[in-house]
XYZ file of C-alpha atoms in Angstrom:
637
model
C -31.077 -10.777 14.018
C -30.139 -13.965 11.752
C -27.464 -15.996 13.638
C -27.918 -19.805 15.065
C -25.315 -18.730 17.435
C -27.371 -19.147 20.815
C -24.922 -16.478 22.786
C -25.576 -13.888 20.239
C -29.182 -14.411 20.287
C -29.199 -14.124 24.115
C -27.086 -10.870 23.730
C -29.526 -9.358 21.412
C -32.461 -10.385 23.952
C -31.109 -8.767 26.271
C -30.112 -5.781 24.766
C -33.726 -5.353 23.343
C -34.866 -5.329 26.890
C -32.717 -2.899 29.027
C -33.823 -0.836 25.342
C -36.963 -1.355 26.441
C -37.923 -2.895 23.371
C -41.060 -5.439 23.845
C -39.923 -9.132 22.493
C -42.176 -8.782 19.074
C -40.642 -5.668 18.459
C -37.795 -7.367 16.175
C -37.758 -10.760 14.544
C -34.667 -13.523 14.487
C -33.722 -15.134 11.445
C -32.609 -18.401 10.738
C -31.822 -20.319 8.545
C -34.391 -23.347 7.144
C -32.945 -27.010 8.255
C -30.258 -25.369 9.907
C -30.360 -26.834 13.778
C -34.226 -26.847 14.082
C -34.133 -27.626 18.099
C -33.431 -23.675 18.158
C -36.178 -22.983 16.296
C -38.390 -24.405 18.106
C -36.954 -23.287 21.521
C -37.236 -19.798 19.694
C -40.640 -20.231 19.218
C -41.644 -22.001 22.979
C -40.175 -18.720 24.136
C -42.742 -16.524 22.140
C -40.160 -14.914 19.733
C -41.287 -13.753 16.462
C -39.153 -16.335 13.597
C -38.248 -16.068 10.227
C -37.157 -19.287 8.849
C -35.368 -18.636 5.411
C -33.997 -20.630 2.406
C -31.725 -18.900 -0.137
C -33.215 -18.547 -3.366
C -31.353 -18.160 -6.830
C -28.592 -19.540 -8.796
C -27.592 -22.886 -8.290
C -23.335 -22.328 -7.384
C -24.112 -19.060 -5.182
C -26.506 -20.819 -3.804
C -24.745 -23.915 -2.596
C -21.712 -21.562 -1.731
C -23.943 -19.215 0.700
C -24.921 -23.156 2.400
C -21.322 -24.183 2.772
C -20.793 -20.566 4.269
C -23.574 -21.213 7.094
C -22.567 -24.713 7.472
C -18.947 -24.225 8.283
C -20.262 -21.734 10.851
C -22.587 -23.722 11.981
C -20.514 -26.975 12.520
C -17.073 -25.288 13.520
C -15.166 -26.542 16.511
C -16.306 -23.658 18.735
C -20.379 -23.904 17.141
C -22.607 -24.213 20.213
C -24.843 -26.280 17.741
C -22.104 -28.563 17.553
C -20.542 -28.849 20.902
C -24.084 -29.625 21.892
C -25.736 -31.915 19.930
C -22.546 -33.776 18.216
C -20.467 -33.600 21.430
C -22.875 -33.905 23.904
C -21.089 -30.718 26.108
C -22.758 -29.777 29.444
C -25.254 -26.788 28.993
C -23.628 -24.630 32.115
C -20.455 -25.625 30.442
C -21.526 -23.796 26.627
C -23.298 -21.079 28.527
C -19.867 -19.888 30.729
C -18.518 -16.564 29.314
C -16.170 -16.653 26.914
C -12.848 -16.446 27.560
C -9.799 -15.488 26.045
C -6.705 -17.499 26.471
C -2.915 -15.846 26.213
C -1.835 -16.023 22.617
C 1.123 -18.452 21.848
C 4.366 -16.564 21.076
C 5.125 -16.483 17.630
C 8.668 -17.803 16.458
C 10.695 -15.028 14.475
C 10.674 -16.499 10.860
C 13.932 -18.381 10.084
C 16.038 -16.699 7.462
C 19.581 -17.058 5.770
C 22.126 -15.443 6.914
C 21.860 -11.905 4.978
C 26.534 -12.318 4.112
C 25.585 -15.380 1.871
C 23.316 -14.794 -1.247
C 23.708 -18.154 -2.591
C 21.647 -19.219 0.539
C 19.418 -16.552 0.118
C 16.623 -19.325 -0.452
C 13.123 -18.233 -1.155
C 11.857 -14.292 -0.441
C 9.605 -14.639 2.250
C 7.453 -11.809 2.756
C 8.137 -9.405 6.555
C 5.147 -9.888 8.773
C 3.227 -6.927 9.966
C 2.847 -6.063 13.469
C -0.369 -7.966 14.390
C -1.454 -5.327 17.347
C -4.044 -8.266 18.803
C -1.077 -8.706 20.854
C -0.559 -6.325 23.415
C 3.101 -6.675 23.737
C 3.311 -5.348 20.134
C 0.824 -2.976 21.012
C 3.052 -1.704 24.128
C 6.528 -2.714 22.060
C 5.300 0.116 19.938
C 3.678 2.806 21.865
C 7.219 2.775 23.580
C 9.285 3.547 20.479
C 6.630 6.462 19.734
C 7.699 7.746 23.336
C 11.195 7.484 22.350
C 10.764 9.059 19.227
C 13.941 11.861 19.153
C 12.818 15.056 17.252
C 14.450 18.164 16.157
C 17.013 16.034 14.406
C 19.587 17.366 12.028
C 19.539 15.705 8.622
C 22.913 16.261 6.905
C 23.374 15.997 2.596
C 25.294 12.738 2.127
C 28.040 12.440 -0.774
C 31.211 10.451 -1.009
C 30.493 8.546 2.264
C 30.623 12.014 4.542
C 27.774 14.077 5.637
C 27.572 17.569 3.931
C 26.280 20.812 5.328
C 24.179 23.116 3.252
C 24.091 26.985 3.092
C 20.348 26.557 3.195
C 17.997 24.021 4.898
C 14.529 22.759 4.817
C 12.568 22.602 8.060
C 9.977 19.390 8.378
C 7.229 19.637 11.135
C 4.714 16.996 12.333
C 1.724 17.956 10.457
C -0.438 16.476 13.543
C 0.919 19.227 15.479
C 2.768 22.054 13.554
C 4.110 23.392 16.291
C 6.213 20.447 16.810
C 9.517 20.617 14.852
C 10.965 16.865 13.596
C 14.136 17.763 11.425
C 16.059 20.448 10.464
C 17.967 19.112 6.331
C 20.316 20.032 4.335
C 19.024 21.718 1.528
C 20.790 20.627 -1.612
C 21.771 22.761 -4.860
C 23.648 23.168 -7.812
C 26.487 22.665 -5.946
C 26.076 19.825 -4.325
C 24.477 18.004 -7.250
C 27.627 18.513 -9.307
C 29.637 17.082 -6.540
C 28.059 14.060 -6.338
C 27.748 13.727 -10.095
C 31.628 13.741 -10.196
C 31.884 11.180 -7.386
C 29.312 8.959 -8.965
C 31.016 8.981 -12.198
C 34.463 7.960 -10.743
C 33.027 5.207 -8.128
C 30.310 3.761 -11.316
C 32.559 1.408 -12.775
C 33.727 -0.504 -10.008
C 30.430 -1.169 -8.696
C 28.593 -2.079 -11.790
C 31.746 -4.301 -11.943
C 30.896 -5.933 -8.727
C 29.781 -8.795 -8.765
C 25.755 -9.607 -8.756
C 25.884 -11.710 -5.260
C 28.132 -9.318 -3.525
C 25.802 -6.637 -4.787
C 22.789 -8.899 -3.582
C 24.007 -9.153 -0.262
C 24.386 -5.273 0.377
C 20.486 -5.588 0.285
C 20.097 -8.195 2.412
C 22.041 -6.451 5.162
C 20.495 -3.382 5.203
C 17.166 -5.349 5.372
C 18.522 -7.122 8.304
C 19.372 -3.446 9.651
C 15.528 -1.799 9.120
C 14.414 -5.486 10.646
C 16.794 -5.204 13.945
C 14.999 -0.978 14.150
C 11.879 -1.523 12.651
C 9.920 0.144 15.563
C 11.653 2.582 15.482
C 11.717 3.794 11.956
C 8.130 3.204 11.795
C 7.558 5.804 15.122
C 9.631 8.856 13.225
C 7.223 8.191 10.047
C 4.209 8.578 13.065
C 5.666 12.374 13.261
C 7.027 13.029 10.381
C 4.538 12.273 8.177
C 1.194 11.759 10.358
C 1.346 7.959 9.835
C -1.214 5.786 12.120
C 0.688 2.638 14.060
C -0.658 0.324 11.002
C 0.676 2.303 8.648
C 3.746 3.810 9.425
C 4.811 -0.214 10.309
C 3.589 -1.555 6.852
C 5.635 0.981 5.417
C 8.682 -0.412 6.614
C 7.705 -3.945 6.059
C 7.311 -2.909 2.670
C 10.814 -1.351 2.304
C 12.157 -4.118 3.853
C 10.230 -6.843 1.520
C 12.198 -4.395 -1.499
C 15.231 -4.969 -0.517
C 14.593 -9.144 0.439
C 12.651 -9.260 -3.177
C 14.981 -7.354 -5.685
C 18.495 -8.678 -4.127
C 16.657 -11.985 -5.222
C 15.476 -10.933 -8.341
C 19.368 -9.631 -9.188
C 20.573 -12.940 -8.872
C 18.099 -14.101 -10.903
C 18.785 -11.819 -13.905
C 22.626 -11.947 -13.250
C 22.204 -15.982 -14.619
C 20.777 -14.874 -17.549
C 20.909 -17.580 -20.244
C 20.453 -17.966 -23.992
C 20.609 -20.937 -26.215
C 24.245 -21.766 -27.691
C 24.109 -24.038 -30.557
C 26.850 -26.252 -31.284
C 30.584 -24.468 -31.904
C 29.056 -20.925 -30.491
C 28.569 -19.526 -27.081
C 26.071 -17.249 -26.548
C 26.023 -15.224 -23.341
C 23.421 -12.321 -22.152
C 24.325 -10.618 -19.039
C 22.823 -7.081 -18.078
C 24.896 -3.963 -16.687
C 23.623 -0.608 -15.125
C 22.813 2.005 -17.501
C 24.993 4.425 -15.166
C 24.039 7.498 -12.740
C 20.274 7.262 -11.367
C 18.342 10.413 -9.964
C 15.688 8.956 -8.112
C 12.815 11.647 -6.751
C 10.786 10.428 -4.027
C 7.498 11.243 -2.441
C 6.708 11.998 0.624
C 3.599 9.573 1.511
C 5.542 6.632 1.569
C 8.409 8.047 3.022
C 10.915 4.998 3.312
C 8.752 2.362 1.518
C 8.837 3.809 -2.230
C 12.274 5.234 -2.413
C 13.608 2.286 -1.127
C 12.522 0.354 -3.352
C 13.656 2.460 -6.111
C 17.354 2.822 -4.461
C 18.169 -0.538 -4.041
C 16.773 -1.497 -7.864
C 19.199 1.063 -9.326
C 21.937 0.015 -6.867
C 21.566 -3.718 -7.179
C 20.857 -3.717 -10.753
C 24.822 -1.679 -10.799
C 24.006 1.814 -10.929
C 25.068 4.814 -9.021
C 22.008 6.558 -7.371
C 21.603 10.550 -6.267
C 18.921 9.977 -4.279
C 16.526 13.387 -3.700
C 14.266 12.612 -0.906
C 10.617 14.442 -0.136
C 11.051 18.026 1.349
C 8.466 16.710 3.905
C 10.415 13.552 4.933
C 14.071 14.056 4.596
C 14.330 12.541 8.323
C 12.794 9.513 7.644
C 14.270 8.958 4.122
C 17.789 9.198 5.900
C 17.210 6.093 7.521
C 17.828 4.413 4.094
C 20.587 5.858 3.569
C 22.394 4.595 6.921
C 20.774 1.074 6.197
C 22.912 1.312 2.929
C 26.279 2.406 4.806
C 25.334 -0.251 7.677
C 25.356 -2.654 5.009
C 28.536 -2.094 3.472
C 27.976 0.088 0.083
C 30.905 1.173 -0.973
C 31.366 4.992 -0.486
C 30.031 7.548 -3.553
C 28.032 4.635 -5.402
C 24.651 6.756 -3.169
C 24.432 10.252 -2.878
C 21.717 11.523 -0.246
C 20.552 14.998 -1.554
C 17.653 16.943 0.342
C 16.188 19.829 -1.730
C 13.548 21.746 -3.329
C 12.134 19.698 -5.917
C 12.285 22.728 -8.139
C 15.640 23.014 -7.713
C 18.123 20.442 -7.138
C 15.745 17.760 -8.602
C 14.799 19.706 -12.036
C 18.930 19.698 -12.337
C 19.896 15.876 -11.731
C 16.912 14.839 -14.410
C 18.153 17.710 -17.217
C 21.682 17.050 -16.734
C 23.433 14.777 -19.307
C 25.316 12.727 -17.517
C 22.007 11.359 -15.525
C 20.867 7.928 -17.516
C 17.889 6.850 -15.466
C 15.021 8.959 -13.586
C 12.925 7.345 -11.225
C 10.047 9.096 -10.021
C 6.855 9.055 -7.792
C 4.723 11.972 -7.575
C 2.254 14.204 -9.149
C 1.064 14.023 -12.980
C 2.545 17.548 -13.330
C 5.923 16.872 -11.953
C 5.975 13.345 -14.008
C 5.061 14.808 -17.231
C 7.139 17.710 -16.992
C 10.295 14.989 -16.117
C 9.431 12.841 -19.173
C 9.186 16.328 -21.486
C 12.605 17.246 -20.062
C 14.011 13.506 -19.873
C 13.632 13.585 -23.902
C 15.564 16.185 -24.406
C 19.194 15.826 -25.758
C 21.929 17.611 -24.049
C 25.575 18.409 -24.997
C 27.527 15.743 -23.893
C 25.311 13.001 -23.765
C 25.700 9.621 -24.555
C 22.416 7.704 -23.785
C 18.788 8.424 -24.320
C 17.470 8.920 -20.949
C 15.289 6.408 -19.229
C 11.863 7.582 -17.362
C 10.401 5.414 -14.386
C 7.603 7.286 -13.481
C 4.543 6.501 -11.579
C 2.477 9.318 -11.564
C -1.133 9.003 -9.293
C -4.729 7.886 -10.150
C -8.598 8.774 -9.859
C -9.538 5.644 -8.746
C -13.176 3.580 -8.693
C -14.617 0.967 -6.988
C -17.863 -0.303 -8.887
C -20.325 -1.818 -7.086
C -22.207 -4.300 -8.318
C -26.471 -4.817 -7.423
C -25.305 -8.340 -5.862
C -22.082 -7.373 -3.753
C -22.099 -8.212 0.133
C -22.556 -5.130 2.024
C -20.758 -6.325 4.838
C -17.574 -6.745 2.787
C -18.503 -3.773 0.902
C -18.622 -0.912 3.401
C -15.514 -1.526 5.087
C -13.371 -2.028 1.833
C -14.533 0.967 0.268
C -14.101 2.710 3.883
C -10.389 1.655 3.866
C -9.863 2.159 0.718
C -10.993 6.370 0.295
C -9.848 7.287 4.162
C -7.018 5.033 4.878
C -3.804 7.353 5.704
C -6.795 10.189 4.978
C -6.790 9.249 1.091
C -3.283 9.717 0.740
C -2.394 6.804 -1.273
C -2.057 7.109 -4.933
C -4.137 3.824 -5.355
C -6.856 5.219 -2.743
C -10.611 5.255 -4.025
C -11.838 8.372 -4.873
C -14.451 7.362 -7.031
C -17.335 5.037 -5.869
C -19.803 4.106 -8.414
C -22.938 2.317 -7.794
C -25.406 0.431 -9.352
C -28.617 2.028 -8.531
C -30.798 -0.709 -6.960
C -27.928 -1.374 -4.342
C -26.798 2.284 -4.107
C -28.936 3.685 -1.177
C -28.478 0.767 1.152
C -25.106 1.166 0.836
C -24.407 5.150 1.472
C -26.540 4.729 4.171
C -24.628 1.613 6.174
C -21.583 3.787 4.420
C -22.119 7.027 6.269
C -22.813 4.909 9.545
C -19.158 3.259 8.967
C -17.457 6.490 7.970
C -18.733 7.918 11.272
C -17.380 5.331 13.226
C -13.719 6.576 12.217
C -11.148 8.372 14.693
C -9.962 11.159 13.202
C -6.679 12.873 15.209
C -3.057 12.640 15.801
C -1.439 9.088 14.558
C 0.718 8.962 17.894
C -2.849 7.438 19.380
C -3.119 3.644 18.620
C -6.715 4.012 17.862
C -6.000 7.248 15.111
C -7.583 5.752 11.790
C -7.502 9.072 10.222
C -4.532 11.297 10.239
C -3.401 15.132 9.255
C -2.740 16.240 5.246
C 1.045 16.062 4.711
C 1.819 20.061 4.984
C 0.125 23.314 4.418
C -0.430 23.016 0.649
C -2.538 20.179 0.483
C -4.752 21.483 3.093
C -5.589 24.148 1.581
C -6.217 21.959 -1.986
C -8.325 19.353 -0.162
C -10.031 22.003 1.773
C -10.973 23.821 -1.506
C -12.394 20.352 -2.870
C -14.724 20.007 0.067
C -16.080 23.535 -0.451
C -16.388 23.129 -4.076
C -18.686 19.831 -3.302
C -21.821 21.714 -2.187
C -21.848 23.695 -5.730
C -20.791 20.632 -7.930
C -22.694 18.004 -5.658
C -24.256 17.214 -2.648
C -22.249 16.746 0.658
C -23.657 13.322 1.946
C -21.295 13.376 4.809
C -18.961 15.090 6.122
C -16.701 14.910 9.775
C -15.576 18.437 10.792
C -15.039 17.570 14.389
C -11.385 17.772 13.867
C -8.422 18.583 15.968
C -7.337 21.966 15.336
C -3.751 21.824 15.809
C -2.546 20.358 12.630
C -3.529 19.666 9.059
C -6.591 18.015 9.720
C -9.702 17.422 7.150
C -12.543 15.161 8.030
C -13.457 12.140 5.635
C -16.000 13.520 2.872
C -18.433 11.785 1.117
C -20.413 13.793 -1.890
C -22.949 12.550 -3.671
C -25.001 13.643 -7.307
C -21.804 14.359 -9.080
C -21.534 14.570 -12.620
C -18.925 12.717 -14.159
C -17.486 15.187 -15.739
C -17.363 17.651 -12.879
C -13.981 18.731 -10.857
C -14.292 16.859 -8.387
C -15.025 13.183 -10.415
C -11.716 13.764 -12.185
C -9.478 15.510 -10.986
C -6.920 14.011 -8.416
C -7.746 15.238 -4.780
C -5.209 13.318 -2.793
C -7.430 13.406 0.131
C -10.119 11.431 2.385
C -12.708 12.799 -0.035
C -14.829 10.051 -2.233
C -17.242 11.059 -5.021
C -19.992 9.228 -5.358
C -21.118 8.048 -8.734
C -24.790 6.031 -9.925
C -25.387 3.802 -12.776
C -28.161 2.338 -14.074
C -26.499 -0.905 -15.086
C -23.120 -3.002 -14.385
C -22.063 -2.204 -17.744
C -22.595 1.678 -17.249
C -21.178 1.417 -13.958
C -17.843 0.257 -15.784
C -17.875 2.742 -18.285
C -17.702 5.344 -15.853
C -15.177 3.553 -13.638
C -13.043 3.913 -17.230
C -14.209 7.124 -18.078
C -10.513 8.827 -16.883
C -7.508 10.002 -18.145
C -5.519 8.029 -15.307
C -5.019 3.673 -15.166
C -3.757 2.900 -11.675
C -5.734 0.724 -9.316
C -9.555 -0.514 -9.355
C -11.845 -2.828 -7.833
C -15.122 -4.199 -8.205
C -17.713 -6.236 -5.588
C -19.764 -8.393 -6.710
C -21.063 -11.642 -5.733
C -21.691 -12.388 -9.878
C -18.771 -14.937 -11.481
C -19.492 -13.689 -14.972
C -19.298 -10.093 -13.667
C -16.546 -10.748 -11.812
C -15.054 -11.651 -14.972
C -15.906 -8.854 -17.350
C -14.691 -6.577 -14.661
C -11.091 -7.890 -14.646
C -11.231 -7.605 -18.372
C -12.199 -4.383 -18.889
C -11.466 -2.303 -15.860
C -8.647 0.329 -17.425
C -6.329 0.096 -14.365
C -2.332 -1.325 -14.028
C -4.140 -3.040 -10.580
C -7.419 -4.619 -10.249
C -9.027 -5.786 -6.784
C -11.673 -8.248 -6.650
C -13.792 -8.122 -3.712
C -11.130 -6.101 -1.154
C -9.530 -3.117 -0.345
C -7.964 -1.464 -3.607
C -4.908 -0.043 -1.885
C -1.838 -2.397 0.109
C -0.149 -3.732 -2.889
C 2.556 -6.514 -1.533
C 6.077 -6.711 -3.231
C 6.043 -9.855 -5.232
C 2.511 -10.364 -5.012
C 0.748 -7.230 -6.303
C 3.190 -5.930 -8.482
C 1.984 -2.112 -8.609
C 2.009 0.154 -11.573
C -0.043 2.126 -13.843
C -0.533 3.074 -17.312
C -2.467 6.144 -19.297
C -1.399 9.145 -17.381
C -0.602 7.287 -14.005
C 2.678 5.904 -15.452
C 4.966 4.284 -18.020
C 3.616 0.934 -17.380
C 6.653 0.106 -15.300
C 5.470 -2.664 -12.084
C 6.868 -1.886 -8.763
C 7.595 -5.198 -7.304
C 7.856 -7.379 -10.273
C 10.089 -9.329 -11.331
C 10.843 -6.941 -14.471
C 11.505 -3.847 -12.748
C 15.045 -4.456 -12.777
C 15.400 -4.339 -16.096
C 14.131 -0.583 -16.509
C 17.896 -0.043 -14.920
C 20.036 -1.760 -17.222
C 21.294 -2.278 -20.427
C 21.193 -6.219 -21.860
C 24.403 -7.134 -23.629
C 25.246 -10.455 -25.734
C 28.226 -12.029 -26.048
C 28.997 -14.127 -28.767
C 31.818 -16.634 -29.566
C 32.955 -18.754 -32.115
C 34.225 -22.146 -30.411
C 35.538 -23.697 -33.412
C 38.875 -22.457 -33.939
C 41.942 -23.387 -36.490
C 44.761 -23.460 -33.653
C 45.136 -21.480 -30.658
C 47.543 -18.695 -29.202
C 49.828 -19.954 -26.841
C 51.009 -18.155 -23.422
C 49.013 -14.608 -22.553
């Protein structure tokens, strides 16, 4: 046990004993110069000691000492309080105790009607669930959660009905219905076409701040009902507490960073030399389809509604089949907010259907979608085509998935290790595009680690997310139970099945975190994209082999490497073939205007999420240039 914390050593004393474990049965660590009055009260006692001194490079080195010496000499330190302070010994011995936490002030913000005072985006804080009036604020909305809602087509401002609809269930519990939508056609698609087309042209005419402040309202909407939002996406689509409330944060943060970013671009400026004036300015390209997935439900689509919208575009928005309830809470931000009516047209469907019409019809100018590589590559074939009638070559956002790795290095700290990687593959049960699904090790580190892995991956709660403790969730629907399912069976013929947790409810769409090991790198499962809590486990002989592998795929979304090596480090960020690259963390948990988020290769058109040039993937730049020096003018009109 290394600590010079003289509680924790007590605690592990203890322990030892009710074990029954004799007192030179284990050995305490610490560390060499480091308060030697424990030491040698450690060694009165009759305790077996290990006195240690890092040993190494010089800057690691003298980093690891600053490390133990900031512990070590920290307000709270007993070492401190007792030998700098002087602090009674019964006093440093009491338990600890926990005071109340302070109440935290709601940030200040501008008022959302005035974008010229829209100041600096700020970020929206996440629940912190330490506090157990969040924690209860929470597990109250979940309570309150309505189900077996009706989700109506939206077009023109009105709600539509549908001959057909689309039924969503919790996939915790599929015998619990959430929504019953509208299930959009032909039809429907043509009708908001023509209404998009006639109300276009005012509201690309609109001006950027009044545009700018539609966003900022219907940010201050999801803020005033952000509990509640996040407890439909707990049902809906088997979201943990943590999750299900970044997810709104996140649509929020959209909305607070791209109204900002439109004012930005809308004072676009060029040089003018003298007797010309040049002006840029930038106007939406026209009609938008945006297609949506269903594993951020409000999060993604938001953020690609409100680009289109604020950038001047009219949007036909085609949410998930598995979260039309959910996604309809953007749309009533929107209406909340004052968007004019027939500039957004809310369209449930089959993807097959209405959404394989908006992208192939000509008077659609932009496509944004998030999904699978099939769907994406099939939009971008179709996309290129050129239709009767069509005026524009059609622009693709697409961001389309990734296999992604996490190399470990022979140096990396295990403790920050095991519980990145673990948050990383089985976080929302692997359903993250920029989830690990590849962990490659170098060898000398590799065993250490699968073994303190398997202990950590253990440790997980796998059930429904309407428990605060649920880390794992169910699989989205049906479909992708049965595909994950078939991955985890195919692991004992292509690999070896190092772990895995099959003490899973059986209500729902429920698959236990995997972990399979002696995988070739070529095999199914190191390469193809499993969108599930499954990780493949990779070895390499060297760092350098270890990153050839971790490039060794068709996709470039996210990637990450630990290591405790600068120069490593470095040649990681360089040549790691990903649009996102994590140092030393979690790979997944992008923030808007800090982690712009995007891939290239086959995981997308290289288009950033978050950044301050998405924006411009929805419009078309125009100059305007004047002479100044004229002979005479024109008098009266």
């Amino acid at each position: 046990f290394g600590s010079h914390n003289l509680r924790s050593l007590a605690y592990a004393v203890v322990t030892a004993r009710e074990a029954g474990i004799p007192d030179h049965g284990y050995e305490l660590q610490m560390l060499y110069g480091m308060a030697p009055a424990v030491h040698a009260a450690v060694r009165r006692l009759g305790f077996r000691l290990r006195v240690y001194a890092p040993v190494g490079e010089l800057v690691p080195g003298m980093a690891y000492l600053v490390r133990r010496l900031l512990e070590n000499t920290s307000n709270e330190s007993f070492v401190r309080r007792r030998f700098k302070e002087g602090a009674e010994l019964e006093a440093l011995l009491a338990p600890p105790r926990a005071d109340p936490l302070p109440e935290l002030d709601p940030p200040s913000r501008p008022e959302a009607t005035d974008p010229a005072a829209a100041g600096e985006y700020q970020h929206e804080p996440v629940a912190e669930w330490r506090r157990a009036g969040v924690r209860s604020a929470f597990g109250a909305a979940v309570e309150r959660v309505k189900l077996g809602l009706d989700v109506a087509a939206f077009i023109d401002g009105h709600p539509v009905g549908t001959k057909t609809s689309i039924v969503s269930v919790d996939p915790g519990d599929t015998a619990r219905e959430v929504a019953v939508s509208a299930s959009c056609a032909r039809a429907e698609a043509d009708a908001a076409i023509e209404v998009a087309q006639r109300a276009w042209p005012a509201w690309s005419r609109t001006p950027v701040p009044d545009r700018a402040a539609v966003l900022f309202r219907a940010a201050e909407w999801m803020r005033a009902r952000k509990a509640d939002l996040a407890a439909l996406q707990v049902f809906e689509a088997g979201k943990p507490w943590k999750e299900a409330d970044a997810d709104v944060c996140e649509a929020i943060d959209f909305c607070e960073y791209y109204g900002r970013q439109a004012l930005r671009l809308g004072a676009g400026a060029v040089e003018s030399p003298p007797g010309e004036t040049d002006r840029l300015s930038y106007r939406g390209r026209g009609i938008a389809a945006v297609i949506a997935p269903w594993n951020f439900p409000l999060a993604i689509p938001t953020g690609m509604v409100v680009a289109a919208l604020v950038a001047g575009n009219a949007v036909l928005f085609k949410p998930a089949e598995q979260t039309p309830a959910v996604a309809s809470g953007l749309v009533s931000a929107l209406k909340a907010a004052g968007l004019p009516d027939g500039v957004l047209a809310f369209l449930p469907g089959v993807g097959e259907e209405v959404g394989s019409y908006l992208v192939e019809h000509p008077d659609v100018s932009v496509i944004a979608f998030t999904g699978s590589k099939a769907v994406g590559l099939g939009i971008v074939e179709a996309a290129g085509v050129h239709r009767s009638g069509q005026r524009h070559v059609k622009r693709v956002i697409a961001e389309m998935g990734g296999k992604n790795a996490i190399v470990v290095d022979a140096d990396a700290d295990l403790d920050q290790a095991v519980p990145a990687i673990v948050n990383s593959a089985f976080g929302y049960a692997g359903q993250k595009c920029s989830a690990c699904s590849r962990l490659i090790l170098v060898d000398s580190v590799a065993d250490e680690l699968l073994r303190r892995l398997v202990g950590a991956t253990r440790s997980l709660r796998v059930g429904h997310p309407r428990e605060m403790g649920t880390q794992v969730g169910p699989l989205i629907d049906a479909d992708a139970h049965k595909r994950v399912l078939s991955y985890v069976e195919l692991a004992d013929d292509e690999g070896t099945v190092f772990f895995h947790d099959d003490d899973v409810p059986s209500s729902g769409f429920y698959v236990g975190p995997t972990i399979v090991t002696d995988v070739s790198s070529r095999s199914r499962l190191a390469t193809e994209e499993i969108f599930g809590p499954v990780l493949t486990v990779l070895r390499a002989s060297t760092f350098e082999e270890a990153l050839a592998l971790a490039n060794d795929t068709d996709y470039a979304l996210t990637a990450g490497v630990l290591s405790r090596s600068p120069a490593r480090i470095e040649q990681a960020a360089a040549e790691l073939r990903a649009g996102n690259v994590y140092v030393n963390r979690t790979i997944t948990g992008a923030v808007v205007g800090r982690q712009p988020f995007g891939g290239y290769g086959l995981s997308g058109v290289g288009t950033k999420a978050g950044g301050p040039d998405y924006l411009l993937q929805f419009v078309d730049p125009r100059v305007v240039t004047e002479n100044t020096l004229r002979q005479g003018f024109a008098p009266g009109e």
